[in-house]
Amino acid sequence: MMISPATGRCDLARAGDVRGDPVGRIAAQAVCALCSFVRCGLLGTLLILLAACATRPGPDALNIVSAPPRGAKLIKVYVATTRERMSSNSNAFSAGRAPGLNYAEFTIAIPPGHKPGEIEWSAGASDPARNFVVVAQEILDAQQFYRQVARQRGGKGPERIGVFVHGFNTNFQEALFRLAQMTADADIDGVPILFAWPSEATVTGYIADKDAATYSRDGLVQLLTTLARAYPNDKITLVGHSMGGWLTVEALRQLKLTGRFGVLDRLDVVLAAPDIDVDVFRSQMMVIGPLREPITVLVASDDRALSVSGRLAGDRPRLGALDINDARIQEAALKANLQIVDISKLTASDSFNHDRYVNLAQLYPSLAATAGSGAGNGLRRAGAFIFNAVGTTLSSPFDLAGRALAPD
């Protein structure tokens, strides 16, 4: 029994169709459905085994280390989360759903030998000279949170606030240290804020995670609205990864439906490998409309995690796995004021090719420095682009009538 790579159907089902035998076709389709179940089951088992092999930090990774090593870089991260605290006097968070936002502050030491794009975990006790460690943390309420963010800004002129929304199968510690890694690698001034939603942090928890992300939509809208009102001159960069990209776009849609146009105008949105059905995204954007700054969508057609997600959804294509060589994608990017960037040239840290975006942080300063300088890197322009990792530029490979695909 063979599976067709073109249709994904087994030879029994195809044979039933060819014979025109209704009974045979029904029986064959039942067998084909069983084949699909088995294939998905095998794939799920493989993912579970792979996940079990990876080192994942537990809540003990948040234990305070009193003395960071010489040469460590200290990164302060603020947290707004819909996760429940494990206890009232703890900054360790479970996958439980809190009735409102919880707030916290962490100072994380990045080891002197840190490799950009990596998070140096420890399988056992953390070594501050080699691993990410927490050197300070504080439980905050809402007023303290915004007061601390204001203090971090330093009362200077307009600042950049970064809000990171993590993806599927991510525990709190992973999300916290990921934002610290990207902040350290980017080496730019700004205030990093983690919006953590209650992911189950299990490969088998996809549906539960989707529900948890939906549950957190109001919390993200609340955070963005309050930040925009509290710091009216600051630019807010909103980055959503994977399923966090879906949550991000849902928040944008809710902001538009509730008439919070001023908040939308303040946002600079990046969707990294977004796990969003393409048709759903199209309908979301019909409500949201073009933003003042083009939404950046980071894609890679070889993203295996999104391939699995698409199969689970009935072979529906995902936004983060678009092929930008498709002329329809190029045209849609311009019409919707989107910047779709193929980042498949960047190195991924695992075989799923789902986290390439983390390596953009170290390259951001060079990209930002040439934005608007006439260097032609395409940063913050609508259209379809390929990221050139060697030249740290965005370039358009598409020529229509002798000109690059870009707005006039």
XYZ file of C-alpha atoms in Angstrom:
408
model
C 0.000 0.000 0.000
C 1.616 3.220 -1.190
C 0.883 6.893 -0.512
C 0.830 9.327 -3.417
C 3.170 12.270 -2.682
C 1.091 14.468 -4.959
C -2.328 13.816 -3.409
C -1.484 12.267 -0.042
C -3.954 9.443 -0.828
C -3.238 5.720 -0.755
C -3.375 3.496 -3.853
C -6.490 1.657 -2.581
C -8.531 4.872 -2.604
C -7.278 5.796 -6.064
C -8.139 2.327 -7.347
C -11.683 2.603 -6.010
C -12.109 5.935 -7.807
C -10.810 4.554 -11.098
C -13.102 1.506 -11.034
C -16.135 3.675 -10.317
C -17.229 1.097 -7.760
C -19.201 2.912 -4.992
C -18.769 0.133 -2.432
C -15.115 -0.286 -3.279
C -14.604 3.472 -3.130
C -16.200 3.735 0.335
C -14.122 0.844 1.653
C -10.982 2.258 0.079
C -11.626 5.689 1.534
C -11.999 4.140 4.981
C -8.656 2.411 4.557
C -7.151 5.667 3.303
C -8.423 7.462 6.401
C -6.811 4.765 8.529
C -3.556 5.287 6.614
C -3.691 8.988 7.349
C -4.330 8.281 11.032
C -1.379 5.916 11.163
C 0.889 8.378 9.367
C -0.111 11.174 11.744
C 0.350 8.852 14.705
C 3.826 7.885 13.570
C 4.672 11.507 12.953
C 3.355 12.490 16.388
C 5.406 9.724 18.001
C 8.500 10.942 16.200
C 7.921 14.494 17.413
C 7.436 13.308 20.985
C 10.664 11.318 20.858
C 12.560 14.268 19.459
C 11.113 16.576 22.101
C 12.054 14.138 24.850
C 15.662 14.209 23.700
C 15.927 17.982 24.055
C 17.006 19.640 27.269
C 14.189 21.803 28.625
C 14.562 24.069 31.640
C 12.289 23.560 34.611
C 11.207 26.174 37.166
C 14.509 25.691 38.997
C 16.151 27.567 36.122
C 14.593 30.685 37.685
C 16.458 30.258 40.971
C 18.543 33.318 41.749
C 22.315 33.146 41.344
C 23.765 35.874 43.524
C 27.023 36.591 41.710
C 27.181 36.780 37.898
C 30.624 36.139 36.406
C 32.909 38.903 35.190
C 32.047 39.841 31.630
C 28.411 38.665 31.790
C 25.825 40.844 30.070
C 22.821 41.708 32.251
C 19.427 41.881 30.564
C 16.319 43.098 32.389
C 13.081 41.562 31.091
C 9.568 42.585 32.156
C 6.759 40.036 32.073
C 3.012 40.312 31.582
C 1.391 36.889 31.556
C -1.930 35.096 31.587
C -0.226 32.149 33.307
C -0.957 31.358 36.940
C 1.776 31.643 39.547
C 2.744 28.336 41.141
C 2.346 30.078 44.495
C 1.422 33.591 45.591
C 5.010 34.493 46.468
C 6.636 32.942 43.385
C 7.677 34.099 39.932
C 7.504 30.521 38.668
C 4.474 30.091 36.419
C 2.412 27.034 35.519
C 0.275 26.271 32.464
C -2.798 27.279 34.457
C -4.884 30.194 33.192
C -4.887 33.234 35.454
C -8.104 35.297 35.738
C -6.110 38.450 34.895
C -2.601 39.516 33.989
C 0.275 38.698 36.330
C 3.435 40.807 36.241
C 7.093 40.218 37.050
C 10.604 41.496 36.466
C 13.728 39.388 35.861
C 17.392 40.257 35.450
C 19.200 37.598 33.452
C 22.960 37.194 33.098
C 24.175 36.132 29.652
C 27.458 34.156 29.993
C 30.659 35.670 28.550
C 31.025 32.859 25.996
C 27.468 33.168 24.689
C 27.015 32.229 21.036
C 24.519 34.466 19.180
C 21.225 32.726 18.454
C 21.741 30.158 21.203
C 20.422 29.792 24.741
C 23.040 28.057 26.841
C 20.929 25.699 28.960
C 22.173 23.408 31.675
C 20.993 19.815 32.050
C 21.818 20.016 35.772
C 22.858 22.811 38.094
C 23.479 26.049 36.202
C 27.011 27.365 35.909
C 26.901 31.201 35.690
C 30.123 31.169 33.678
C 28.538 29.002 30.995
C 24.743 29.223 31.298
C 21.931 31.745 31.303
C 21.051 32.444 34.931
C 18.643 34.680 36.829
C 20.445 37.118 39.130
C 17.398 39.089 40.319
C 13.619 38.914 40.109
C 10.646 40.712 41.561
C 6.914 40.090 41.795
C 5.027 43.134 40.500
C 1.454 44.339 40.413
C 0.131 46.383 37.480
C 1.115 49.781 38.894
C 4.604 48.598 39.793
C 5.025 47.034 36.372
C 4.350 50.236 34.454
C 6.351 52.267 36.949
C 9.345 49.957 36.501
C 9.022 50.095 32.707
C 9.007 53.902 32.932
C 12.105 53.792 35.121
C 13.861 51.492 32.629
C 13.111 54.011 29.888
C 15.053 56.558 31.926
C 12.693 59.461 31.245
C 14.482 60.279 28.010
C 12.974 60.970 24.617
C 11.018 58.460 22.502
C 12.068 54.885 23.213
C 11.445 51.528 21.596
C 9.453 48.999 23.591
C 9.631 45.399 22.424
C 6.817 42.944 23.164
C 7.510 39.277 22.398
C 4.706 36.696 22.132
C 6.099 33.160 22.190
C 4.824 30.168 20.248
C 3.407 26.669 20.682
C 4.989 24.093 23.016
C 6.937 26.647 25.049
C 7.272 26.785 28.799
C 7.712 30.010 30.732
C 11.457 29.646 31.260
C 12.088 29.014 27.566
C 10.111 32.108 26.549
C 11.841 34.277 29.155
C 15.362 33.223 28.190
C 14.550 33.442 24.472
C 13.629 37.095 24.809
C 16.771 37.706 26.881
C 18.858 36.034 24.151
C 17.363 38.130 21.356
C 17.719 41.338 23.384
C 21.360 40.586 24.132
C 22.169 39.665 20.536
C 20.470 42.739 19.078
C 22.469 44.978 21.459
C 20.113 47.915 21.064
C 18.477 50.180 23.607
C 14.879 49.412 24.438
C 12.591 47.824 26.986
C 11.929 44.083 26.425
C 8.546 42.788 27.581
C 7.509 39.140 27.430
C 3.833 38.404 26.942
C 3.611 34.800 28.130
C 0.436 32.806 27.533
C -0.222 29.417 29.206
C 1.191 26.950 26.705
C 1.054 23.330 27.867
C 4.656 22.967 26.636
C 3.954 19.521 25.216
C 3.983 18.333 21.606
C 0.581 16.707 22.119
C -0.963 19.909 23.478
C -1.592 21.661 20.152
C -5.342 22.092 20.585
C -4.979 23.042 24.250
C -2.381 25.637 23.261
C -4.657 27.099 20.601
C -7.380 27.497 23.225
C -4.897 29.017 25.693
C -3.750 31.515 23.083
C -7.362 32.472 22.401
C -7.941 32.851 26.148
C -5.022 35.305 26.260
C -6.208 37.619 23.507
C -7.819 40.156 25.839
C -4.702 40.225 28.001
C -2.466 41.108 25.047
C -4.896 43.816 23.914
C -4.897 45.219 27.465
C -1.082 45.295 27.585
C -0.722 47.012 24.199
C -3.429 49.561 24.963
C -1.925 50.507 28.330
C 1.603 50.762 26.919
C 0.406 53.014 24.108
C -1.410 55.322 26.539
C 1.361 55.381 29.155
C 4.165 56.135 26.686
C 2.550 58.101 23.845
C 5.806 58.863 22.028
C 7.337 55.397 22.091
C 7.368 52.938 19.216
C 6.121 49.474 20.153
C 7.649 46.548 18.294
C 5.358 43.523 18.557
C 6.904 40.158 17.628
C 4.767 37.012 17.508
C 6.305 33.595 16.841
C 4.439 30.552 15.522
C 1.091 30.218 17.345
C 1.986 33.487 19.074
C 1.721 35.039 15.605
C -1.901 33.936 15.427
C -2.514 35.455 18.878
C -0.794 38.657 17.736
C -2.990 39.069 14.654
C -6.110 38.290 16.664
C -5.126 41.092 19.050
C -4.680 43.475 16.104
C -8.130 42.505 14.846
C -9.653 43.162 18.264
C -7.926 46.557 18.484
C -9.446 47.487 15.132
C -12.936 46.238 16.005
C -12.905 48.207 19.256
C -11.778 51.402 17.529
C -8.306 51.666 19.107
C -6.732 53.082 15.987
C -4.161 55.100 17.911
C -2.735 51.895 19.389
C -2.511 50.259 15.946
C -0.660 53.288 14.579
C 2.029 52.849 17.210
C 2.793 49.219 16.383
C 5.632 47.795 14.341
C 4.543 44.163 13.857
C 6.723 41.153 13.013
C 5.216 37.697 12.517
C 7.945 35.031 12.730
C 7.005 31.677 11.176
C 3.334 32.411 11.955
C 1.146 29.353 12.418
C -1.918 30.870 10.775
C -4.170 29.367 8.121
C -3.650 31.491 4.998
C -7.390 31.970 4.452
C -7.865 32.918 8.110
C -5.077 35.496 7.797
C -6.709 36.932 4.694
C -9.984 37.379 6.569
C -8.177 38.879 9.575
C -6.439 41.421 7.359
C -9.735 42.384 5.723
C -10.800 43.620 9.160
C -7.449 45.076 10.281
C -6.589 46.792 7.002
C -3.109 48.102 6.155
C -1.163 49.387 9.150
C 0.924 52.546 9.101
C 4.083 50.380 9.030
C 4.035 47.238 6.847
C 3.589 44.055 8.835
C 6.713 41.926 8.380
C 6.078 38.205 7.850
C 9.134 35.932 8.146
C 8.604 32.763 6.115
C 10.405 29.597 5.006
C 8.784 27.049 2.731
C 10.843 24.246 4.332
C 9.500 24.876 7.853
C 8.710 21.309 8.935
C 6.828 22.313 12.072
C 4.361 24.334 10.010
C 4.089 21.467 7.558
C 2.898 19.260 10.426
C 0.509 21.982 11.592
C -0.953 22.251 8.104
C -1.544 18.497 7.960
C -3.262 18.515 11.335
C -5.534 21.247 9.980
C -6.553 19.197 6.954
C -3.719 20.131 4.595
C -4.402 23.852 4.922
C -1.331 25.968 4.061
C 0.215 28.052 6.862
C 1.223 31.680 6.472
C 4.768 31.080 7.723
C 5.471 28.465 5.044
C 4.523 30.542 2.009
C 6.584 30.224 -1.152
C 7.434 33.778 -2.138
C 8.259 32.654 -5.679
C 4.502 32.469 -6.191
C 3.441 35.565 -8.134
C 0.135 35.642 -6.252
C 2.015 35.993 -2.973
C 4.091 38.837 -4.393
C 1.001 40.694 -5.557
C -0.854 40.112 -2.283
C 2.093 41.471 -0.269
C 1.907 44.802 -2.050
C -1.873 45.098 -1.874
C -2.031 44.302 1.845
C 1.026 46.437 2.741
C 2.951 43.375 3.956
C 6.679 42.783 3.893
C 7.065 39.048 3.328
C 10.665 37.956 3.860
C 12.055 34.521 3.048
C 14.582 33.702 5.801
C 15.380 30.158 4.659
C 19.047 31.121 4.172
C 19.413 31.597 7.928
C 20.607 28.705 10.066
C 18.057 26.829 12.163
C 18.992 25.299 15.507
C 16.995 22.109 14.959
C 15.707 19.894 12.157
C 12.259 21.542 12.148
C 13.561 24.835 10.660
C 11.047 26.690 12.818
C 13.287 29.041 14.826
C 15.441 30.752 12.210
C 14.064 34.108 13.304
C 16.195 34.094 16.475
C 19.321 34.607 14.382
C 17.953 37.873 12.994
C 18.521 39.615 16.334
C 22.292 39.858 15.915
C 21.826 41.198 12.381
C 19.153 43.755 13.233
C 21.522 46.672 13.967
C 23.108 46.480 10.510
C 19.699 46.230 8.855
C 18.317 49.136 10.846
C 21.406 51.268 10.155
C 20.805 51.081 6.417
C 17.042 51.554 6.562
C 16.108 54.645 4.648
C 19.724 55.296 3.685
C 19.248 54.456 0.052
C 21.138 51.194 0.448
C 18.185 49.367 -1.068
C 17.837 46.739 1.619
C 14.038 46.918 1.546
C 13.619 47.182 5.329
C 10.085 48.371 6.190
C 8.924 48.273 2.570
C 5.941 46.310 1.322
C 6.712 43.513 -1.087
C 8.314 40.075 -1.224
C 11.988 39.742 -0.367
C 14.746 37.231 0.310
C 17.058 37.738 3.257
C 20.697 37.658 2.208
C 22.492 36.360 5.291
C 25.907 37.161 3.856
C 25.228 40.794 3.109
C 22.691 41.188 5.932
C 20.311 42.782 3.460
C 16.864 42.214 2.071
C 16.766 41.938 -1.687
C 14.024 41.341 -4.183
C 14.714 38.466 -6.584
C 11.663 39.204 -8.669
C 11.943 41.151 -11.888
C 8.779 42.169 -13.701
C 9.288 44.027 -16.964
C 12.870 44.751 -15.980
C 12.208 46.136 -12.501
C 12.246 44.674 -9.012
C 8.930 43.846 -7.457
C 8.456 46.812 -5.151
C 5.902 49.590 -4.805
C 6.308 52.639 -7.004
